[in-house]
Coordinates of C-alpha atoms and ligand atoms in Angstrom, one line a residue:
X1385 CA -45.9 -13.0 -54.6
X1386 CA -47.7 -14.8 -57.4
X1387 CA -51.5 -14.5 -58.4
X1388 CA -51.9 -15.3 -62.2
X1389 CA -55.5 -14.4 -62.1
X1390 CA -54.2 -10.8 -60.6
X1391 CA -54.6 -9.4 -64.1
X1392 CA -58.6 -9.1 -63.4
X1393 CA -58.2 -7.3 -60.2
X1394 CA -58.7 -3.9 -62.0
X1395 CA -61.5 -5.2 -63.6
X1396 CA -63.0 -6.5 -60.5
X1397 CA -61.8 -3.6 -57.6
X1398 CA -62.9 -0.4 -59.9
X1399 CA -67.1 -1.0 -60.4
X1400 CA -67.0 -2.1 -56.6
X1401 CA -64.9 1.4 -55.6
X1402 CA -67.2 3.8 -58.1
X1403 CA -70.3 1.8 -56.2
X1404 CA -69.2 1.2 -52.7
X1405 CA -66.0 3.7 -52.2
X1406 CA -66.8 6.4 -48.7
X1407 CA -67.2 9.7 -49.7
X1408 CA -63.7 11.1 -47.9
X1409 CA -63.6 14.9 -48.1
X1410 CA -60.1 14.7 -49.7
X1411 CA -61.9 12.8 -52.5
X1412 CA -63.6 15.7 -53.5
X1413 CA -60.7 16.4 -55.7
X1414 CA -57.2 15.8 -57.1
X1415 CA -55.9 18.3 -55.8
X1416 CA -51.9 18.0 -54.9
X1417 CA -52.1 19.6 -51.9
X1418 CA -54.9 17.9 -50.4
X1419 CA -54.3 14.5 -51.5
X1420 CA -50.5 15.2 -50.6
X1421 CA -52.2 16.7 -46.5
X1422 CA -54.4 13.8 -46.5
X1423 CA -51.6 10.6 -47.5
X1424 CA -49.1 12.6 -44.8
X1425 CA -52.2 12.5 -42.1
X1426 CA -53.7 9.1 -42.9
X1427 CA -50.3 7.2 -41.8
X1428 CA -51.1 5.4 -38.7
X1429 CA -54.3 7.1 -38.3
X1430 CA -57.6 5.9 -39.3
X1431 CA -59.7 8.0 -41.8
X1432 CA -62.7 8.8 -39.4
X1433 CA -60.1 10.5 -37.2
X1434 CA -58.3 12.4 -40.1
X1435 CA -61.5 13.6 -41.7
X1436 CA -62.0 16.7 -38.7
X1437 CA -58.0 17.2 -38.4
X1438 CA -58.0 17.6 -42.2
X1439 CA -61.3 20.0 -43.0
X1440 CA -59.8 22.0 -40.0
X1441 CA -56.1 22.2 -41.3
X1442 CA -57.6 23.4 -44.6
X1443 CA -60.1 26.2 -43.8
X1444 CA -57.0 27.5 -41.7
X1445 CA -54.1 26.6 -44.3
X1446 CA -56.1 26.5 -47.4
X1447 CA -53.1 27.3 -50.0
X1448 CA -49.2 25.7 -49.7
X1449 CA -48.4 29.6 -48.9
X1450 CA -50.3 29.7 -46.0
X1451 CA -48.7 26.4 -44.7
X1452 CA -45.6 27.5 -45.6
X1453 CA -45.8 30.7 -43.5
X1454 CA -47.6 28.7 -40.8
X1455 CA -45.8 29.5 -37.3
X1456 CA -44.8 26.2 -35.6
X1457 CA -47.0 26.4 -32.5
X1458 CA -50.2 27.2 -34.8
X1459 CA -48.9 24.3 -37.1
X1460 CA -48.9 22.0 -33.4
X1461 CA -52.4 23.0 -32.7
X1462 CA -53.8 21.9 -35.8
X1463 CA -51.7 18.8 -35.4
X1464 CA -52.5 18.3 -31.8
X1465 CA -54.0 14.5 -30.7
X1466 CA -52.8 13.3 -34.1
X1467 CA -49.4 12.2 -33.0
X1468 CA -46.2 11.7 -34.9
X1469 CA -45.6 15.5 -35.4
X1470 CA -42.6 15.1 -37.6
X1471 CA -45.2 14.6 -40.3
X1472 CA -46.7 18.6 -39.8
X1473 CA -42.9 19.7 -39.6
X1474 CA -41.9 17.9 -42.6
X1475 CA -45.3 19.1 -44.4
X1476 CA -44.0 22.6 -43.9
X1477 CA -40.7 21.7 -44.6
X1478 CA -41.5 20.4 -48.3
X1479 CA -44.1 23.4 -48.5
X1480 CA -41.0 25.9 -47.7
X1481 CA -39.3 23.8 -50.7
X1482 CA -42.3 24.4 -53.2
X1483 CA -42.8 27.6 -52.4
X1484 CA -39.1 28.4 -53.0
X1485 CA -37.7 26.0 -55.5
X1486 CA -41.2 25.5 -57.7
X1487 CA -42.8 29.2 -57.1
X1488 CA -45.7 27.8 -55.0
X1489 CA -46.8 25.2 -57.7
X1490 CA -46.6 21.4 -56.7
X1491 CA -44.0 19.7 -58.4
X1492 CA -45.4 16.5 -61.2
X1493 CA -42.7 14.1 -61.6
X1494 CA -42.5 10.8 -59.2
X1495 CA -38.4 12.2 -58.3
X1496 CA -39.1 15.7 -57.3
X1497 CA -42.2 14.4 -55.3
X1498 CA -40.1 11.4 -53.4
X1499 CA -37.3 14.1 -52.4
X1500 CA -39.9 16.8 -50.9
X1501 CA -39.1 16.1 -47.0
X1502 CA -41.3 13.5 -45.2
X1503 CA -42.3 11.9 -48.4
X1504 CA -41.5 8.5 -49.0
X1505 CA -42.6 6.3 -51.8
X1506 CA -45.8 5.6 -50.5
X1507 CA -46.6 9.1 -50.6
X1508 CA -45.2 9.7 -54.0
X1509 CA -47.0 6.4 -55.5
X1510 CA -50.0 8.2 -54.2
X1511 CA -50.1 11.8 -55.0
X1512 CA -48.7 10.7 -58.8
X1513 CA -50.9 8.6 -59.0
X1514 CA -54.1 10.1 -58.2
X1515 CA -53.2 13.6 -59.1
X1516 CA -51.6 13.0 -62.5
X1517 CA -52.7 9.3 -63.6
X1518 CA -49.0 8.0 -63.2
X1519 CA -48.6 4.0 -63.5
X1520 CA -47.3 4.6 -59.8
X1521 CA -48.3 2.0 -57.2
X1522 CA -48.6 3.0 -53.4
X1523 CA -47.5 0.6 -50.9
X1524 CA -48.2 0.7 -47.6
X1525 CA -49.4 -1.9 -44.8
X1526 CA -52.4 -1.9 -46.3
X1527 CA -52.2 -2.9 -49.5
X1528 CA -49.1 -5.2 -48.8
X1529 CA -51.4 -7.1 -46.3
X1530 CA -54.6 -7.2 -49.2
X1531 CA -52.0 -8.4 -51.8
X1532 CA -50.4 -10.9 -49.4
X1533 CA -53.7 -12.5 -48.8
X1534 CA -55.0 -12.5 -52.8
X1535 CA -51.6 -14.3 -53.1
X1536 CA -51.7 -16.5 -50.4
X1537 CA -48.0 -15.3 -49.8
X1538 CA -46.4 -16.4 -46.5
X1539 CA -43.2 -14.1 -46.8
X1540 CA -43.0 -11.5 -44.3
X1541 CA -44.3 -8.6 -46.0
X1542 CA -42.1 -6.4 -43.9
X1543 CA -39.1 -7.5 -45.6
X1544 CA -38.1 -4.5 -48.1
X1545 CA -37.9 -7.2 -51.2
X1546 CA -41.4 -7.9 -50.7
X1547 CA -42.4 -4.6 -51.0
X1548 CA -40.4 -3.9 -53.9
X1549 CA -42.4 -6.6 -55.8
X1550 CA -45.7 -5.9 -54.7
X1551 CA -44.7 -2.6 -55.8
X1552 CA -43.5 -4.1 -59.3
X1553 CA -46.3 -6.9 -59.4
X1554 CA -49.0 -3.6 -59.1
X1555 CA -47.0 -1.1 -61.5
X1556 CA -47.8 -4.0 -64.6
X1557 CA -51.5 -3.8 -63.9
X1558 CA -52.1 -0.2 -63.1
X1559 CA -54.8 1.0 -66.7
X1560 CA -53.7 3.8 -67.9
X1561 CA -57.2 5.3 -67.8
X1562 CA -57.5 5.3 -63.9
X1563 CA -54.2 5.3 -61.9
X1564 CA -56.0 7.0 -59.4
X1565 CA -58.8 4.5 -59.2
X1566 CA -56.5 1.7 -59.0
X1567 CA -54.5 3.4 -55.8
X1568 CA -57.6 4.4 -54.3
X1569 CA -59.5 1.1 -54.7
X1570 CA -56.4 -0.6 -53.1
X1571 CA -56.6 1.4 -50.4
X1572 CA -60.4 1.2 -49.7
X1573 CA -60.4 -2.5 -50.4
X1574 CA -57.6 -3.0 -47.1
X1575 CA -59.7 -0.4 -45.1
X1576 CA -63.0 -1.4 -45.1
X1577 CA -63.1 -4.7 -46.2
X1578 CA -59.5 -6.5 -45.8
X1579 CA -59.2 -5.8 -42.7
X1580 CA -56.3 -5.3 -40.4
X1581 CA -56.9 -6.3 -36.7
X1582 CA -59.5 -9.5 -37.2
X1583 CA -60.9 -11.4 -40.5
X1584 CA -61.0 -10.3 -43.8
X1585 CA -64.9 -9.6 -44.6
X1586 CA -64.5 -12.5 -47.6
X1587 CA -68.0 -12.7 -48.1
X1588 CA -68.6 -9.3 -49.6
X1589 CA -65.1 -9.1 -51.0
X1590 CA -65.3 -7.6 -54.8
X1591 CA -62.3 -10.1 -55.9
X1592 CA -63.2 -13.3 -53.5
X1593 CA -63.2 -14.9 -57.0
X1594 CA -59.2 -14.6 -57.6
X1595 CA -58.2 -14.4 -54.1
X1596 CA -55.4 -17.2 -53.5
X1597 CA -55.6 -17.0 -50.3
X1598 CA -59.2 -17.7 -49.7
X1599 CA -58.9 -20.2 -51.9
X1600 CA -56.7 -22.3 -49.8
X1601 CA -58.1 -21.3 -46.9
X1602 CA -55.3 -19.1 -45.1
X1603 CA -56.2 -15.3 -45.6
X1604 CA -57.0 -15.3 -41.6
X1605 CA -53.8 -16.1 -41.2
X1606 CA -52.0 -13.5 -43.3
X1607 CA -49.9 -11.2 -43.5
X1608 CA -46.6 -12.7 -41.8
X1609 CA -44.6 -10.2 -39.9
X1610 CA -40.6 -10.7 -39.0
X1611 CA -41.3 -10.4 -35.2
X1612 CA -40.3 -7.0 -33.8
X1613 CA -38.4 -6.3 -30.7
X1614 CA -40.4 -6.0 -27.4
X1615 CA -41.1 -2.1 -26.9
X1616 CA -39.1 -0.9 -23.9
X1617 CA -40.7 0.3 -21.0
X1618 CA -39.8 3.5 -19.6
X1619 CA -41.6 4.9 -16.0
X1620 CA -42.4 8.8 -15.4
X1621 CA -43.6 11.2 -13.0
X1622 CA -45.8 13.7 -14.3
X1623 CA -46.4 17.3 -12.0
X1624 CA -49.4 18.9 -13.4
X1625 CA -49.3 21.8 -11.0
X1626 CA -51.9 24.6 -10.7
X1627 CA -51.4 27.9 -9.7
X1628 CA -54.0 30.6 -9.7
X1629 CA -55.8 29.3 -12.7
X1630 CA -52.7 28.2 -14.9
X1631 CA -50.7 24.6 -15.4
X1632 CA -47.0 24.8 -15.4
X1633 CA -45.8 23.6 -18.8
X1634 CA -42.4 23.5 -20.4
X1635 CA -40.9 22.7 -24.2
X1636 CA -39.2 19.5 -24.4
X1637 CA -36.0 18.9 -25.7
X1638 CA -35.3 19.8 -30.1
X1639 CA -34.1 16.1 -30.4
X1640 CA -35.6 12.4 -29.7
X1641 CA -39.6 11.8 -29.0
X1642 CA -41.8 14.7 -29.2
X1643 CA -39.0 17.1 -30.1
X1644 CA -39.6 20.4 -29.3
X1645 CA -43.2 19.9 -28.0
X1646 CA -45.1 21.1 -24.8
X1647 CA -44.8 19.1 -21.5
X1648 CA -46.2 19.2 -18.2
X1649 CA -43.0 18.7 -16.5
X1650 CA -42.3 15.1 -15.4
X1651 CA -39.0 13.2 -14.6
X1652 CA -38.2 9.7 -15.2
X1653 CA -38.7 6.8 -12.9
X1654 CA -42.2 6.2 -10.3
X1655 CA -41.9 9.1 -7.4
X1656 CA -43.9 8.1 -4.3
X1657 CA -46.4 11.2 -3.2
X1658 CA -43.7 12.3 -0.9
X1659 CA -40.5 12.3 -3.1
X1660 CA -43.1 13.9 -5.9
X1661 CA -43.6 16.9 -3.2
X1662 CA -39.8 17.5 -2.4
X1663 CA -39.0 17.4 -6.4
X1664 CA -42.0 19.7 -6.6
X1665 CA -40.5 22.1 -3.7
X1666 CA -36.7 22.2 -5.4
X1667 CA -38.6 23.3 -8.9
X1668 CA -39.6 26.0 -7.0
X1669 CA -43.2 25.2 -6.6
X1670 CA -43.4 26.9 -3.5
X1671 CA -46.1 25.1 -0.7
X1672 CA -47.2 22.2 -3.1
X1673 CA -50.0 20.1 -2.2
X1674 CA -51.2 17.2 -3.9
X1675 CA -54.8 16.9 -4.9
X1676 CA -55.0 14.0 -6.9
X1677 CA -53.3 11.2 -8.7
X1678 CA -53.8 9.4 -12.1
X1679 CA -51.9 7.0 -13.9
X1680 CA -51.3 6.0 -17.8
X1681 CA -49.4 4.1 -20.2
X1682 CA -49.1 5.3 -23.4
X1683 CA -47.7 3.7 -26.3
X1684 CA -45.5 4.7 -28.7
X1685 CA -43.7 2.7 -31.7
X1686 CA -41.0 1.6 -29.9
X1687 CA -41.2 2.9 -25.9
X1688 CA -43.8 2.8 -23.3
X1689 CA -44.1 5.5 -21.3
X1690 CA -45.5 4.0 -17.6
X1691 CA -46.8 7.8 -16.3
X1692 CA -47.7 8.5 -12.7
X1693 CA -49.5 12.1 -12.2
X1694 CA -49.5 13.8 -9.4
X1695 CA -51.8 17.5 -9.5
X1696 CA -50.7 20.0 -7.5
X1697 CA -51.6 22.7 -6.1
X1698 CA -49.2 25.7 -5.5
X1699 CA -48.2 29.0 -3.9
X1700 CA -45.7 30.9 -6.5
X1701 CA -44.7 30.6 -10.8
X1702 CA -41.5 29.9 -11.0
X1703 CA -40.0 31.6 -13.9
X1704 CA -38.5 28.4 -15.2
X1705 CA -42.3 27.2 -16.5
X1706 CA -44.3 28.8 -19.0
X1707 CA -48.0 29.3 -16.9
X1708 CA -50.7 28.6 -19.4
X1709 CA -54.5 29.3 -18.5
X1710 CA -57.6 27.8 -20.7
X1711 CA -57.4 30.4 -23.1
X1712 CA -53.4 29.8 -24.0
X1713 CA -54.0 25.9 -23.6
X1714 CA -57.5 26.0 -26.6
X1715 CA -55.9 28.6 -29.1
X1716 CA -52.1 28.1 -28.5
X1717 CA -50.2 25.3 -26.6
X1718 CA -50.2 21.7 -28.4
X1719 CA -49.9 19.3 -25.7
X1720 CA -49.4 15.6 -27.2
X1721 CA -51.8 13.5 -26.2
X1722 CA -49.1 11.4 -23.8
X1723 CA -49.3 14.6 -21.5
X1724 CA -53.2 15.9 -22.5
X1725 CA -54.7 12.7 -21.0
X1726 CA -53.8 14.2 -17.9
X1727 CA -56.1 17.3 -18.0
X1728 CA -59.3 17.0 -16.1
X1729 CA -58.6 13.5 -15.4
X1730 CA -59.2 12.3 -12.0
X1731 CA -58.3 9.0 -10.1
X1732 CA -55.9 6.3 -11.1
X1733 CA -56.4 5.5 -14.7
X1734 CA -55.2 3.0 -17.6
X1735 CA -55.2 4.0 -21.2
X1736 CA -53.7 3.3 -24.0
X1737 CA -52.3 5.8 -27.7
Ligands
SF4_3283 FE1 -59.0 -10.1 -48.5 FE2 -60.9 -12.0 -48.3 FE3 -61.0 -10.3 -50.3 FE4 -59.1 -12.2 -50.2 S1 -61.3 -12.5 -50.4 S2 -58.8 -10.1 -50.7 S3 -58.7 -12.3 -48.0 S4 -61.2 -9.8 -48.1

């Protein structure tokens, strides 16, 4: 990555980000905690989404303590629809750690920040440098796609050694007056107006004038990727099954995808009505009926699921399902949204995440 003019990119990106950043409400402050919650909930999730998941998860956990001390179905409920829940369980993981090896106060250093669980130097480039001002870049798809594109680079910016020098080719031009400007410029800069998914917006770009990329006419086509093994396709049957106002639901396994989560019960492969009814009957569902089908494919990072859904009604609870009515379902069970697309919906359906 090479961009000689890249030495007036602070210059440039910092009036444009006092002007034209979005008033995020985990810009309010520098506050470790909630830049730390907002970094861990931003990771493959768009800001729109996060803002509601994040005011919510604060009025409720407003203090590392109280995350700390969070139960983990309360800590799924707040979580629930966001996806990739190893990021709550790792925030209370690394809240446990502060609470018992720092007393409750957030550590400082860029070390004892990268070795909380779930945080990775991305995380740690960001919360040093917009909490404390450190010189500490934070890399992430975003910014390594921006940078890629201001320096026309054509090396797959997955590769690890390309990240490393972005991360080295930022460090030399963070100011030390405004780490967190820098960061945070970065970051609006790839969200807003170098866009993922589609052309960059050059025309209202803030550093059009050194962009490499632009120059030679090739942003469009950049970042490179290293191309990525196909995602595999797995098929599922899915029982929602109803009886006398409660859905049969059921924790999944500690280990692999959605560890430990709430299910509707399901079983792999595509059950025709009829072999979905005698599964059904040797769960114990006594007299099931099927009402309805749905179907959905939702994608994860590296597996499909292909669901079919049959609802049920039926006669008896077996004791082998938990019975959840609406109450349990709004204040207590966390259903990823692979399994909640199937409440209330009707017909055969497509979706997507
Ligand atoms: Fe991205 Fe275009 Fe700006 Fe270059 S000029 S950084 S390609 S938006």
């Amino acid at each position: 990555m090479e961009n000689p003019e890249l030495a007036e990119l602070p210059e440039l990106l910092l009036p444009w980000f006092r002007a034209c950043g979005r008033a995020l409400p985990w810009r309010r402050d520098r506050s470790p905690y909630h830049v730390w919650l907002s970094e861990i909930m931003l990771q493959q999730t768009r800001a729109e989404t996060v803002r509601a998941y994040y005011l919510r998860f604060l009025d409720e956990l407003p203090t590392i303590a109280a995350l700390a001390a969070c139960s983990e179905e309360r800590l799924y409920k707040l979580w629930e629809g966001l996806g990739y829940y190893a990021r709550a369980r790792n925030l209370r993981k690394a809240a446990r750690v502060i609470q018992e090896k720092y007393g409750g106060r957030f550590p400082e250093t860029y070390d004892e920040i990268r070795a909380l669980p779930g945080v990775g130097d991305y995380t740690a480039g960001a919360v040093c440098s917009i909490c404390f001002g450190l010189p500490t870049p934070a890399v992430d798809g975003n910014v390594l796609r921006v940078l890629a594109r201001l320096c026309a680079c054509a090396e797959p910016v997955d590769r690890p050694a390309v990240r490393k020098e972005a991360a080295a080719l930022l460090s030399a031009l963070y100011p030390a007056s405004d780490a967190d400007g820098l960061t945070q410029s970065l970051m609006e800069l790839g969200a807003t107006v170098c866009v993922p998914n589609g052309p960059p917006k050059c025309g209202g770009c803030p550093v059009r004038r050194i962009c490499k990329g632009l120059r030679l006419g090739v942003a469009e086509t950049l970042p490179v990727r290293t191309r990525r093994p196909p995602r595999r396709a797995e098929e599922m049957t899915v029982i929602v099954a109803e009886c006398g106002g409660a859905l049969a639901v059921e924790k999944r396994a500690e280990r692999g995808l959605l560890a430990g989560m709430w299910q509707f019960p399901n079983t792999a492969g595509r059950l025709s009505e009829a072999e979905a009814l005698s599964l059904a009957a040797a769960w114990g569902l006594r007299s099931p009926r099927v009402l309805r089908r749905a179907e959905h494919t939702h994608i994860f990072t590296h597996v499909e699921w292909r669901m079919v859904c049959y609802y049920m009604s039926c006669a008896a609870r077996p004791a082998r399902f938990v019975w959840a009515d609406a109450a349990r379902f709004s204040d207590e069970i966390a259903l990823p949204t692979a399994f909640r697309v199937f409440c209330g919906r009707a017909e055969t359906e497509r979706g997507g995440v």
